[in-house]
CSV table of C-alpha atoms and ligand atoms in Angstrom, one decimal:
chain,number,residue,atom,x,y,z
U,647,MET,CA,-18.6,29.0,47.4
U,648,THR,CA,-18.4,25.7,49.2
U,649,VAL,CA,-16.9,22.6,47.8
U,650,GLU,CA,-20.4,20.9,48.0
U,651,SER,CA,-22.1,23.7,46.0
U,652,THR,CA,-19.5,23.4,43.2
U,653,ALA,CA,-20.0,19.7,43.0
U,654,ALA,CA,-23.8,20.1,42.9
U,655,ARG,CA,-23.6,22.3,39.8
U,656,LYS,CA,-21.4,19.9,37.9
U,657,PRO,CA,-23.2,17.8,35.3
U,658,ARG,CA,-24.0,14.3,36.6
U,659,ARG,CA,-21.4,11.9,35.4
U,660,THR,CA,-22.6,8.6,34.1
U,661,THR,CA,-20.9,5.5,35.5
U,662,LYS,CA,-18.2,4.4,33.1
U,663,ARG,CA,-19.0,1.0,31.6
U,664,ALA,CA,-16.2,-1.4,31.0
U,665,GLY,CA,-15.3,-1.0,27.3
U,666,ALA,CA,-17.4,2.1,26.8
U,667,LYS,CA,-15.9,4.1,23.9
U,668,LYS,CA,-15.0,7.8,24.1
U,669,PRO,CA,-16.5,9.9,21.4
U,670,PRO,CA,-14.0,10.6,18.6
U,671,ASP,CA,-12.2,13.9,19.0
U,672,ALA,CA,-11.9,15.4,15.5
U,673,THR,CA,-8.9,17.5,16.6
U,674,LYS,CA,-6.9,14.4,17.7
U,675,PRO,CA,-6.7,11.7,15.2
U,676,GLU,CA,-6.6,8.3,16.7
U,677,LEU,CA,-4.0,5.8,15.6
U,678,VAL,CA,-4.5,2.1,16.0
U,679,GLN,CA,-1.2,0.7,17.2
U,680,LEU,CA,-0.3,-2.8,18.5
U,681,LEU,CA,3.5,-2.6,18.3
U,682,THR,CA,5.3,0.6,19.2
U,683,PRO,CA,8.3,2.0,17.3
U,684,GLU,CA,10.4,0.7,20.2
U,685,GLY,CA,9.1,-2.8,19.6
U,686,LYS,CA,6.7,-3.1,22.6
U,687,ARG,CA,3.4,-4.9,22.3
U,688,VAL,CA,0.4,-2.7,23.3
U,689,GLU,CA,-3.3,-3.4,23.3
U,690,HIS,CA,-6.1,-1.4,21.6
U,691,PRO,CA,-9.7,-1.5,22.9
U,692,ASP,CA,-11.2,-2.1,19.4
U,693,HIS,CA,-8.5,-4.1,17.7
U,694,SER,CA,-6.7,-7.1,19.0
U,695,ILE,CA,-4.6,-9.8,17.5
U,696,ASP,CA,-3.4,-13.2,18.6
U,697,LEU,CA,-0.7,-14.7,16.3
U,698,THR,CA,1.4,-17.9,16.7
U,699,ASP,CA,5.1,-17.6,16.7
U,700,ASP,CA,5.2,-19.0,13.2
U,701,GLU,CA,2.8,-16.4,11.9
U,702,LEU,CA,4.9,-13.6,13.5
U,703,ARG,CA,8.0,-14.9,12.0
U,704,GLY,CA,6.2,-15.2,8.7
U,705,LEU,CA,5.2,-11.5,8.7
U,706,TYR,CA,8.8,-10.6,9.5
U,707,ARG,CA,10.1,-12.8,6.6
U,708,ASP,CA,7.5,-11.3,4.2
U,709,MET,CA,8.7,-7.8,5.1
U,710,VAL,CA,12.4,-8.6,4.9
U,711,LEU,CA,12.1,-10.4,1.5
U,712,THR,CA,9.9,-7.6,0.1
U,713,ARG,CA,12.4,-4.9,1.1
U,714,ARG,CA,15.2,-6.9,-0.4
U,715,PHE,CA,13.4,-7.4,-3.7
U,716,ASP,CA,12.6,-3.7,-3.8
U,717,ALA,CA,16.2,-2.7,-3.2
U,718,GLU,CA,17.3,-5.1,-5.9
U,719,ALA,CA,14.7,-3.6,-8.3
U,720,THR,CA,16.0,-0.1,-7.6
U,721,ALA,CA,19.5,-1.2,-8.3
U,722,LEU,CA,18.4,-3.0,-11.5
U,723,GLN,CA,16.8,0.3,-12.7
U,724,ARG,CA,20.1,2.1,-12.0
U,725,GLN,CA,21.9,-0.5,-14.0
U,726,GLY,CA,19.7,0.2,-17.0
U,727,GLU,CA,17.6,-3.0,-16.7
U,728,LEU,CA,14.3,-1.3,-15.9
U,729,GLY,CA,12.8,1.8,-17.4
U,730,LEU,CA,11.5,2.8,-14.0
U,731,TRP,CA,10.9,1.6,-10.5
U,732,ALA,CA,8.5,2.8,-7.8
U,733,SER,CA,10.0,1.8,-4.4
U,734,LEU,CA,7.8,0.7,-1.5
U,735,LEU,CA,10.6,1.3,1.0
U,736,GLY,CA,9.0,2.2,4.4
U,737,GLN,CA,5.6,0.8,3.5
U,738,GLU,CA,6.3,-2.9,4.1
U,739,ALA,CA,4.1,-3.2,7.2
U,740,ALA,CA,1.1,-1.5,5.6
U,741,GLN,CA,1.3,-3.9,2.6
U,742,ILE,CA,2.2,-7.1,4.3
U,743,GLY,CA,-0.2,-6.6,7.2
U,744,SER,CA,-3.1,-5.8,4.9
U,745,GLY,CA,-2.0,-8.4,2.3
U,746,ARG,CA,-1.9,-11.2,4.9
U,747,ALA,CA,-5.4,-10.2,6.1
U,748,LEU,CA,-6.8,-11.3,2.7
U,749,ARG,CA,-8.4,-14.6,1.8
U,750,ASP,CA,-7.5,-16.3,-1.5
U,751,ASP,CA,-10.9,-15.5,-3.0
U,752,ASP,CA,-10.7,-11.8,-2.1
U,753,TYR,CA,-9.8,-9.5,-4.9
U,754,VAL,CA,-7.1,-6.8,-4.9
U,755,PHE,CA,-7.0,-3.6,-7.0
U,756,PRO,CA,-3.5,-2.1,-6.5
U,757,THR,CA,-1.9,1.1,-7.6
U,758,TYR,CA,1.8,0.7,-8.8
U,759,ARG,CA,3.7,0.5,-5.5
U,760,GLU,CA,2.0,-2.6,-4.0
U,761,HIS,CA,5.0,-5.0,-4.4
U,762,GLY,CA,4.4,-6.3,-0.9
U,763,VAL,CA,0.8,-7.1,-1.6
U,764,ALA,CA,1.8,-8.8,-4.8
U,765,TRP,CA,4.2,-10.9,-2.8
U,766,CYS,CA,1.4,-11.9,-0.4
U,767,ARG,CA,-0.8,-12.9,-3.4
U,768,GLY,CA,1.9,-15.1,-4.8
U,769,VAL,CA,2.6,-13.0,-7.9
U,770,ASP,CA,6.0,-13.9,-9.1
U,771,PRO,CA,8.3,-10.9,-8.4
U,772,THR,CA,9.9,-11.2,-11.8
U,773,ASN,CA,6.6,-10.4,-13.4
U,774,LEU,CA,6.7,-7.0,-11.7
U,775,LEU,CA,10.1,-6.4,-13.1
U,776,GLY,CA,9.0,-7.4,-16.6
U,777,MET,CA,6.2,-4.8,-16.4
U,778,PHE,CA,8.6,-2.0,-15.3
U,779,ARG,CA,11.0,-3.1,-18.1
U,780,GLY,CA,8.2,-2.9,-20.6
U,781,VAL,CA,8.4,-6.4,-21.9
U,782,ASN,CA,5.1,-7.9,-20.8
U,783,ASN,CA,1.6,-6.7,-21.4
U,784,GLY,CA,0.7,-5.4,-18.0
U,785,GLY,CA,2.6,-8.0,-16.0
U,786,TRP,CA,0.5,-11.0,-15.0
U,787,ASP,CA,-2.8,-12.6,-15.3
U,788,PRO,CA,-5.0,-10.8,-12.7
U,789,ASN,CA,-7.3,-13.8,-12.3
U,790,SER,CA,-4.5,-16.2,-11.4
U,791,ASN,CA,-4.0,-14.6,-8.0
U,792,ASN,CA,-7.0,-12.3,-7.7
U,793,PHE,CA,-4.5,-9.4,-8.0
U,794,HIS,CA,-5.4,-6.9,-10.6
U,795,LEU,CA,-2.9,-5.2,-12.9
U,796,TYR,CA,-1.0,-2.2,-11.6
U,797,THR,CA,-2.9,1.0,-12.3
U,798,ILE,CA,-1.0,4.2,-13.1
U,799,VAL,CA,-4.1,6.4,-13.6
U,800,ILE,CA,-4.3,7.7,-10.1
U,801,GLY,CA,-7.4,6.7,-8.2
U,802,SER,CA,-9.2,5.0,-11.1
U,803,GLN,CA,-8.9,1.5,-9.5
U,804,ALA,CA,-11.1,2.7,-6.5
U,805,LEU,CA,-13.9,2.7,-9.0
U,806,HIS,CA,-12.9,-0.6,-10.6
U,807,ALA,CA,-12.9,-2.2,-7.1
U,808,THR,CA,-16.3,-0.7,-6.2
U,809,GLY,CA,-17.9,-2.1,-9.4
U,810,TYR,CA,-16.2,-5.4,-8.9
U,811,ALA,CA,-17.4,-5.5,-5.3
U,812,MET,CA,-20.9,-4.8,-6.3
U,813,GLY,CA,-20.7,-7.7,-8.7
U,814,VAL,CA,-19.3,-10.0,-6.0
U,815,ALA,CA,-22.3,-9.1,-3.8
U,816,LYS,CA,-24.7,-9.8,-6.6
U,817,ASP,CA,-23.1,-13.2,-7.1
U,818,GLY,CA,-23.9,-13.9,-3.4
U,819,SER,CA,-20.3,-14.6,-2.6
U,820,ASP,CA,-18.8,-13.6,0.8
U,821,ALA,CA,-15.5,-12.6,-0.8
U,822,ALA,CA,-14.3,-9.0,-0.2
U,823,VAL,CA,-12.5,-6.6,-2.4
U,824,ILE,CA,-9.7,-4.2,-1.4
U,825,ALA,CA,-8.5,-1.1,-3.3
U,826,TYR,CA,-5.1,0.4,-2.6
U,827,PHE,CA,-4.4,4.0,-3.3
U,828,GLY,CA,-2.4,6.9,-1.9
U,829,ASP,CA,-2.9,10.1,0.0
U,830,GLY,CA,-2.6,12.0,-3.3
U,831,ALA,CA,-5.2,9.8,-5.0
U,832,SER,CA,-7.7,10.6,-2.2
U,833,SER,CA,-8.1,14.0,-3.9
U,834,GLN,CA,-9.2,12.4,-7.2
U,835,GLY,CA,-12.8,12.6,-8.3
U,836,ASP,CA,-12.7,8.8,-9.1
U,837,VAL,CA,-12.1,8.1,-5.4
U,838,ALA,CA,-14.9,10.4,-4.3
U,839,GLU,CA,-17.3,8.6,-6.7
U,840,ALA,CA,-16.1,5.3,-5.5
U,841,PHE,CA,-16.9,6.3,-1.9
U,842,THR,CA,-20.4,7.4,-2.9
U,843,PHE,CA,-21.2,4.3,-4.9
U,844,SER,CA,-19.8,1.9,-2.5
U,845,ALA,CA,-21.7,3.5,0.4
U,846,VAL,CA,-25.1,3.6,-1.2
U,847,TYR,CA,-24.8,0.1,-2.7
U,848,ASN,CA,-23.2,-1.3,0.5
U,849,ALA,CA,-20.4,-2.7,-1.6
U,850,PRO,CA,-18.1,-5.2,0.1
U,851,VAL,CA,-15.0,-3.2,-0.4
U,852,VAL,CA,-12.1,-1.9,1.8
U,853,PHE,CA,-10.4,1.3,0.7
U,854,PHE,CA,-6.8,1.0,1.9
U,855,CYS,CA,-5.2,4.4,1.6
U,856,GLN,CA,-1.4,4.4,2.3
U,857,ASN,CA,-0.8,7.9,3.5
U,858,ASN,CA,2.9,8.0,2.9
U,859,GLN,CA,2.8,11.7,3.4
U,860,TRP,CA,3.7,12.7,-0.2
U,861,ALA,CA,2.2,12.6,-3.6
U,862,ILE,CA,5.4,13.0,-5.6
U,863,SER,CA,6.4,16.5,-4.3
U,864,GLU,CA,3.1,17.5,-2.8
U,865,PRO,CA,2.7,17.0,1.0
U,866,THR,CA,-0.5,15.7,2.5
U,867,GLU,CA,-1.4,19.2,3.8
U,868,LYS,CA,-2.1,20.0,0.1
U,869,GLN,CA,-4.6,17.1,-0.1
U,870,THR,CA,-6.8,17.6,2.9
U,871,ARG,CA,-7.8,19.8,5.9
U,872,VAL,CA,-8.9,16.8,8.0
U,873,PRO,CA,-7.2,13.5,8.7
U,874,LEU,CA,-7.9,11.4,5.7
U,875,TYR,CA,-9.8,8.6,7.5
U,876,GLN,CA,-12.3,11.1,8.7
U,877,ARG,CA,-13.5,11.7,5.2
U,878,ALA,CA,-15.4,8.4,5.3
U,879,GLN,CA,-17.8,9.8,7.8
U,880,GLY,CA,-19.2,12.2,5.3
U,881,TYR,CA,-20.0,9.3,3.0
U,882,GLY,CA,-21.6,7.3,5.7
U,883,PHE,CA,-19.1,4.5,6.4
U,884,PRO,CA,-16.4,4.1,9.0
U,885,GLY,CA,-12.9,5.3,8.7
U,886,VAL,CA,-9.9,4.2,10.8
U,887,ARG,CA,-6.3,5.4,11.0
U,888,VAL,CA,-3.8,2.7,11.7
U,889,ASP,CA,-0.1,3.0,12.3
U,890,GLY,CA,1.0,2.0,8.8
U,891,ASN,CA,4.5,1.0,10.1
U,892,ASP,CA,3.0,-1.5,12.5
U,893,VAL,CA,2.4,-4.8,10.7
U,894,LEU,CA,0.3,-6.2,13.5
U,895,ALA,CA,-2.1,-3.3,13.6
U,896,CYS,CA,-2.4,-3.2,9.8
U,897,LEU,CA,-3.3,-6.9,9.9
U,898,ALA,CA,-5.9,-6.5,12.7
U,899,VAL,CA,-7.5,-3.4,11.2
U,900,THR,CA,-7.7,-4.8,7.7
U,901,ARG,CA,-9.1,-8.1,8.9
U,902,SER,CA,-11.9,-6.4,10.7
U,903,ALA,CA,-12.7,-4.2,7.8
U,904,LEU,CA,-12.8,-7.2,5.5
U,905,GLU,CA,-15.0,-9.1,7.9
U,906,ARG,CA,-17.4,-6.2,8.0
U,907,ALA,CA,-17.5,-6.2,4.2
U,908,ARG,CA,-18.2,-10.0,4.2
U,909,ARG,CA,-21.1,-9.5,6.7
U,910,GLY,CA,-22.7,-7.2,4.1
U,911,GLU,CA,-22.1,-4.0,6.2
U,912,GLY,CA,-20.4,-2.2,3.4
U,913,PRO,CA,-17.1,-0.3,2.9
U,914,THR,CA,-14.5,0.9,5.3
U,915,LEU,CA,-11.7,3.4,4.7
U,916,VAL,CA,-8.4,2.4,6.3
U,917,GLU,CA,-5.8,5.1,6.4
U,918,ALA,CA,-2.4,3.5,7.0
U,919,PHE,CA,-0.3,6.3,8.3
U,920,THR,CA,3.2,5.6,7.0
U,921,TYR,CA,6.1,7.2,5.1
U,922,ARG,CA,7.6,6.9,1.7
U,923,MET,CA,11.3,6.6,2.7
U,924,GLY,CA,12.6,6.6,-0.9
U,925,ALA,CA,12.0,8.7,-3.9
U,926,HIS,CA,8.6,8.7,-5.6
U,927,THR,CA,10.1,6.7,-8.4
U,928,THR,CA,13.6,6.3,-9.8
U,929,SER,CA,12.9,9.4,-11.9
U,930,ASP,CA,12.4,11.6,-8.8
U,931,ASP,CA,14.8,13.5,-6.6
U,932,PRO,CA,13.1,14.1,-3.2
U,933,THR,CA,16.0,16.2,-1.9
U,934,LYS,CA,14.5,19.0,-4.1
U,935,TYR,CA,11.4,19.2,-1.9
U,936,ARG,CA,11.8,17.6,1.5
U,937,ARG,CA,14.2,17.8,4.4
U,938,ASP,CA,16.5,14.9,5.4
U,939,GLU,CA,15.4,15.3,9.1
U,940,GLU,CA,11.9,14.3,8.1
U,941,ARG,CA,13.1,11.0,6.7
U,942,GLU,CA,15.4,10.5,9.7
U,943,ALA,CA,12.4,10.9,12.1
U,944,TRP,CA,10.5,8.2,10.2
U,945,GLU,CA,13.5,5.9,10.1
U,946,ALA,CA,13.1,5.7,13.9
U,947,LYS,CA,9.7,4.2,13.2
U,948,ASP,CA,11.0,1.6,10.7
U,949,PRO,CA,8.4,-1.2,10.3
U,950,ILE,CA,10.9,-4.0,10.0
U,951,LEU,CA,13.2,-2.9,12.9
U,952,ARG,CA,10.4,-2.7,15.4
U,953,LEU,CA,9.1,-6.2,14.7
U,954,LYS,CA,12.7,-7.5,14.8
U,955,THR,CA,13.1,-5.9,18.2
U,956,TYR,CA,9.9,-7.5,19.5
U,957,LEU,CA,10.7,-10.9,18.0
U,958,THR,CA,14.2,-11.1,19.4
U,959,ALA,CA,13.3,-9.7,22.8
U,960,GLU,CA,10.5,-12.3,23.2
U,961,GLY,CA,12.8,-15.1,21.9
U,962,ILE,CA,10.5,-15.7,18.9
U,963,ALA,CA,13.4,-15.1,16.4
U,964,ASP,CA,16.9,-16.3,17.1
U,965,ASP,CA,20.2,-15.9,15.3
U,966,GLY,CA,19.6,-19.1,13.4
U,967,PHE,CA,16.3,-17.9,12.0
U,968,LEU,CA,17.8,-14.4,11.1
U,969,ALA,CA,20.8,-16.0,9.4
U,970,GLU,CA,18.6,-18.3,7.4
U,971,LEU,CA,16.5,-15.4,6.3
U,972,ASP,CA,19.6,-13.5,5.2
U,973,ARG,CA,20.5,-16.5,3.0
U,974,GLU,CA,17.0,-16.7,1.6
U,975,SER,CA,17.1,-12.9,0.9
U,976,ASP,CA,20.4,-13.3,-1.0
U,977,GLY,CA,18.8,-16.2,-3.0
U,978,LEU,CA,15.8,-14.1,-4.0
U,979,ALA,CA,18.1,-11.2,-5.1
U,980,GLN,CA,20.1,-13.6,-7.2
U,981,ARG,CA,17.0,-15.1,-8.7
U,982,VAL,CA,15.6,-11.8,-9.8
U,983,ARG,CA,18.9,-10.7,-11.3
U,984,GLU,CA,19.2,-13.9,-13.3
U,985,ALA,CA,15.6,-13.6,-14.5
U,986,ILE,CA,16.0,-10.1,-15.7
U,987,ARG,CA,19.2,-10.9,-17.7
U,988,LEU,CA,17.1,-13.4,-19.6
U,989,MET,CA,14.4,-10.9,-20.5
U,990,PRO,CA,14.5,-9.3,-24.0
U,991,ASP,CA,15.0,-5.6,-24.5
U,992,PRO,CA,11.7,-3.7,-24.7
U,993,ASP,CA,10.2,-3.2,-28.2
U,994,THR,CA,9.3,0.4,-28.2
U,995,MET,CA,6.7,-0.1,-31.0
U,996,ALA,CA,4.9,-2.7,-29.0
U,997,ILE,CA,2.8,-0.1,-27.1
U,998,PHE,CA,0.8,0.4,-30.3
U,999,GLU,CA,0.0,-3.3,-30.7
U,1000,ASN,CA,-2.6,-4.3,-28.1
U,1001,VAL,CA,-4.7,-1.2,-27.8
U,1002,TYR,CA,-7.7,-2.3,-30.0
U,1003,ALA,CA,-8.4,-5.8,-31.2
U,1004,ASP,CA,-9.1,-4.5,-34.8
U,1005,GLY,CA,-6.8,-1.6,-35.0
U,1006,HIS,CA,-7.7,2.1,-34.9
U,1007,ALA,CA,-6.9,5.0,-37.3
U,1008,LEU,CA,-5.6,7.3,-34.5
U,1009,VAL,CA,-3.3,4.5,-33.2
U,1010,ASP,CA,-2.0,3.9,-36.7
U,1011,GLU,CA,-1.3,7.6,-37.0
U,1012,GLU,CA,0.6,7.7,-33.7
U,1013,ARG,CA,2.5,4.5,-34.6
U,1014,ALA,CA,3.7,6.2,-37.9
U,1015,GLU,CA,4.6,9.4,-36.1
U,1016,PHE,CA,6.6,7.5,-33.5
U,1017,ALA,CA,8.4,5.4,-36.1
U,1018,ALA,CA,9.4,8.6,-38.0
U,1019,TYR,CA,10.6,10.1,-34.7
U,1020,GLN,CA,12.8,7.0,-34.0
U,1021,ALA,CA,14.1,7.0,-37.6
U,1022,SER,CA,15.2,10.6,-37.2
U,1023,PHE,CA,17.7,9.5,-34.5
U,1024,ALA,CA,19.0,6.8,-36.6
U,1025,GLU,CA,19.8,9.3,-39.4
U,1026,GLU,CA,21.6,11.6,-37.0
U,1027,VAL,CA,23.8,8.8,-35.7
U,1028,SER,CA,24.8,7.5,-39.1
Z,1476,TPP,C1,-5.0,10.8,-13.1
Z,1476,TPP,C2,-3.5,11.0,-12.9
Z,1476,TPP,N1,-3.1,12.2,-12.6
Z,1476,TPP,C3,-1.8,12.5,-12.4
Z,1476,TPP,C4,-0.9,11.4,-12.5
Z,1476,TPP,C5,0.6,11.6,-12.2
Z,1476,TPP,N2,1.0,11.0,-10.9
Z,1476,TPP,C6,1.6,9.9,-10.9
Z,1476,TPP,S1,1.9,9.4,-9.3
Z,1476,TPP,C7,1.2,10.8,-8.7
Z,1476,TPP,C8,1.1,11.0,-7.2
Z,1476,TPP,C9,0.3,10.0,-6.5
Z,1476,TPP,O1,0.5,10.1,-5.1
Z,1476,TPP,P1,-0.2,9.2,-4.1
Z,1476,TPP,O2,-1.6,8.9,-4.5
Z,1476,TPP,O3,0.0,9.8,-2.7
Z,1476,TPP,O4,0.6,7.8,-4.2
Z,1476,TPP,P2,2.1,7.5,-3.9
Z,1476,TPP,O5,2.8,7.7,-5.2
Z,1476,TPP,O6,2.6,8.4,-2.9
Z,1476,TPP,O7,2.1,6.0,-3.5
Z,1476,TPP,C10,0.7,11.6,-9.7
Z,1476,TPP,C11,0.1,12.9,-9.5
Z,1476,TPP,C12,-1.4,10.1,-12.8
Z,1476,TPP,N3,-0.6,9.1,-12.9
Z,1476,TPP,N4,-2.7,10.0,-13.0
Z,1477,MG,MG1,1.5,9.3,-1.3
């Protein structure tokens, strides 16, 4: 066979247009990345970003302060000041990138780990602590910052966000809504229903799934056979996987998903591929179900370190800026410690108080049962 005859039998290749997209390969998940783990800026054909030095330093500052606040909260739980804490360690870029993509009039429906998004919305961090101490009714006024209350019932806020987004569209506003949930939540029926409703009603909502690889002790392999972002295709809206440890990519991808929602083109699923570097909560011990090497591999992709490397290499952040940020970080830690020492102890009977406006027989029964249970301890001690 001659070279010519082989060539003649090959299918004709079309001329490659500049910017022409390759069809997605379901076996190879794409990952939008604009900043590599080594701190190098790279470009992506569909997502670009152009930020001022001030904005870049701002993203770094947000991530550093959020991590410091989170570390302080974990320590406060260990010191008996909080009943529980769910750390966001490792997920700072996913939360700050997406949080800074939002407009003030957009509305956020978080799960329980979105301390970085709360920070971006201007929710006072001490309110988060009050909620985990059990001394405020939910934590904050959702409408003050368009940041809904933390939602412990896994996946339910995807439906709340969808309904809210349908309402926003009916009002004729161009605000968008974002729902945060995890890889584990993606298996919930509520999330599937939210995907269906938002798609058929073209709701202006962004589903921001932080795939931190674990749902307590269940790995992502137990949630899905396909990369999570590909699920969107079956519902008829786009899905995109972004490097969740790359704050620039998270900002760019969330911005374009929000813009799409504003244009009335409906929902987008963003899968932020990241890692929960800490325990699920302070009640959990991850050494029981995952290997240290896994965490070490993700530490090399640390979201804060890679931005620091980039900013210092480019001369965007100097020693003076970093030293000032250290001081600000210490100040924040001191402020939250002082605030929590002023908070009262939780009233364990208070959980029965704000369930129904007019009371309820079942709640009364439960209150009485719990009071008797507590009294039984008092008798044992005396
Ligand atoms: C409806 C419901 N089922 C089970 C639980 C118990 N639960 C609390 S957190 C969690 C895992 C959630 O994992 P994921 O969605 O990946 O979020 P992550 O905690 O990793 O951020 C489960 C099963 C719950 N809170 N609500
Ligand atoms: Mg998870």
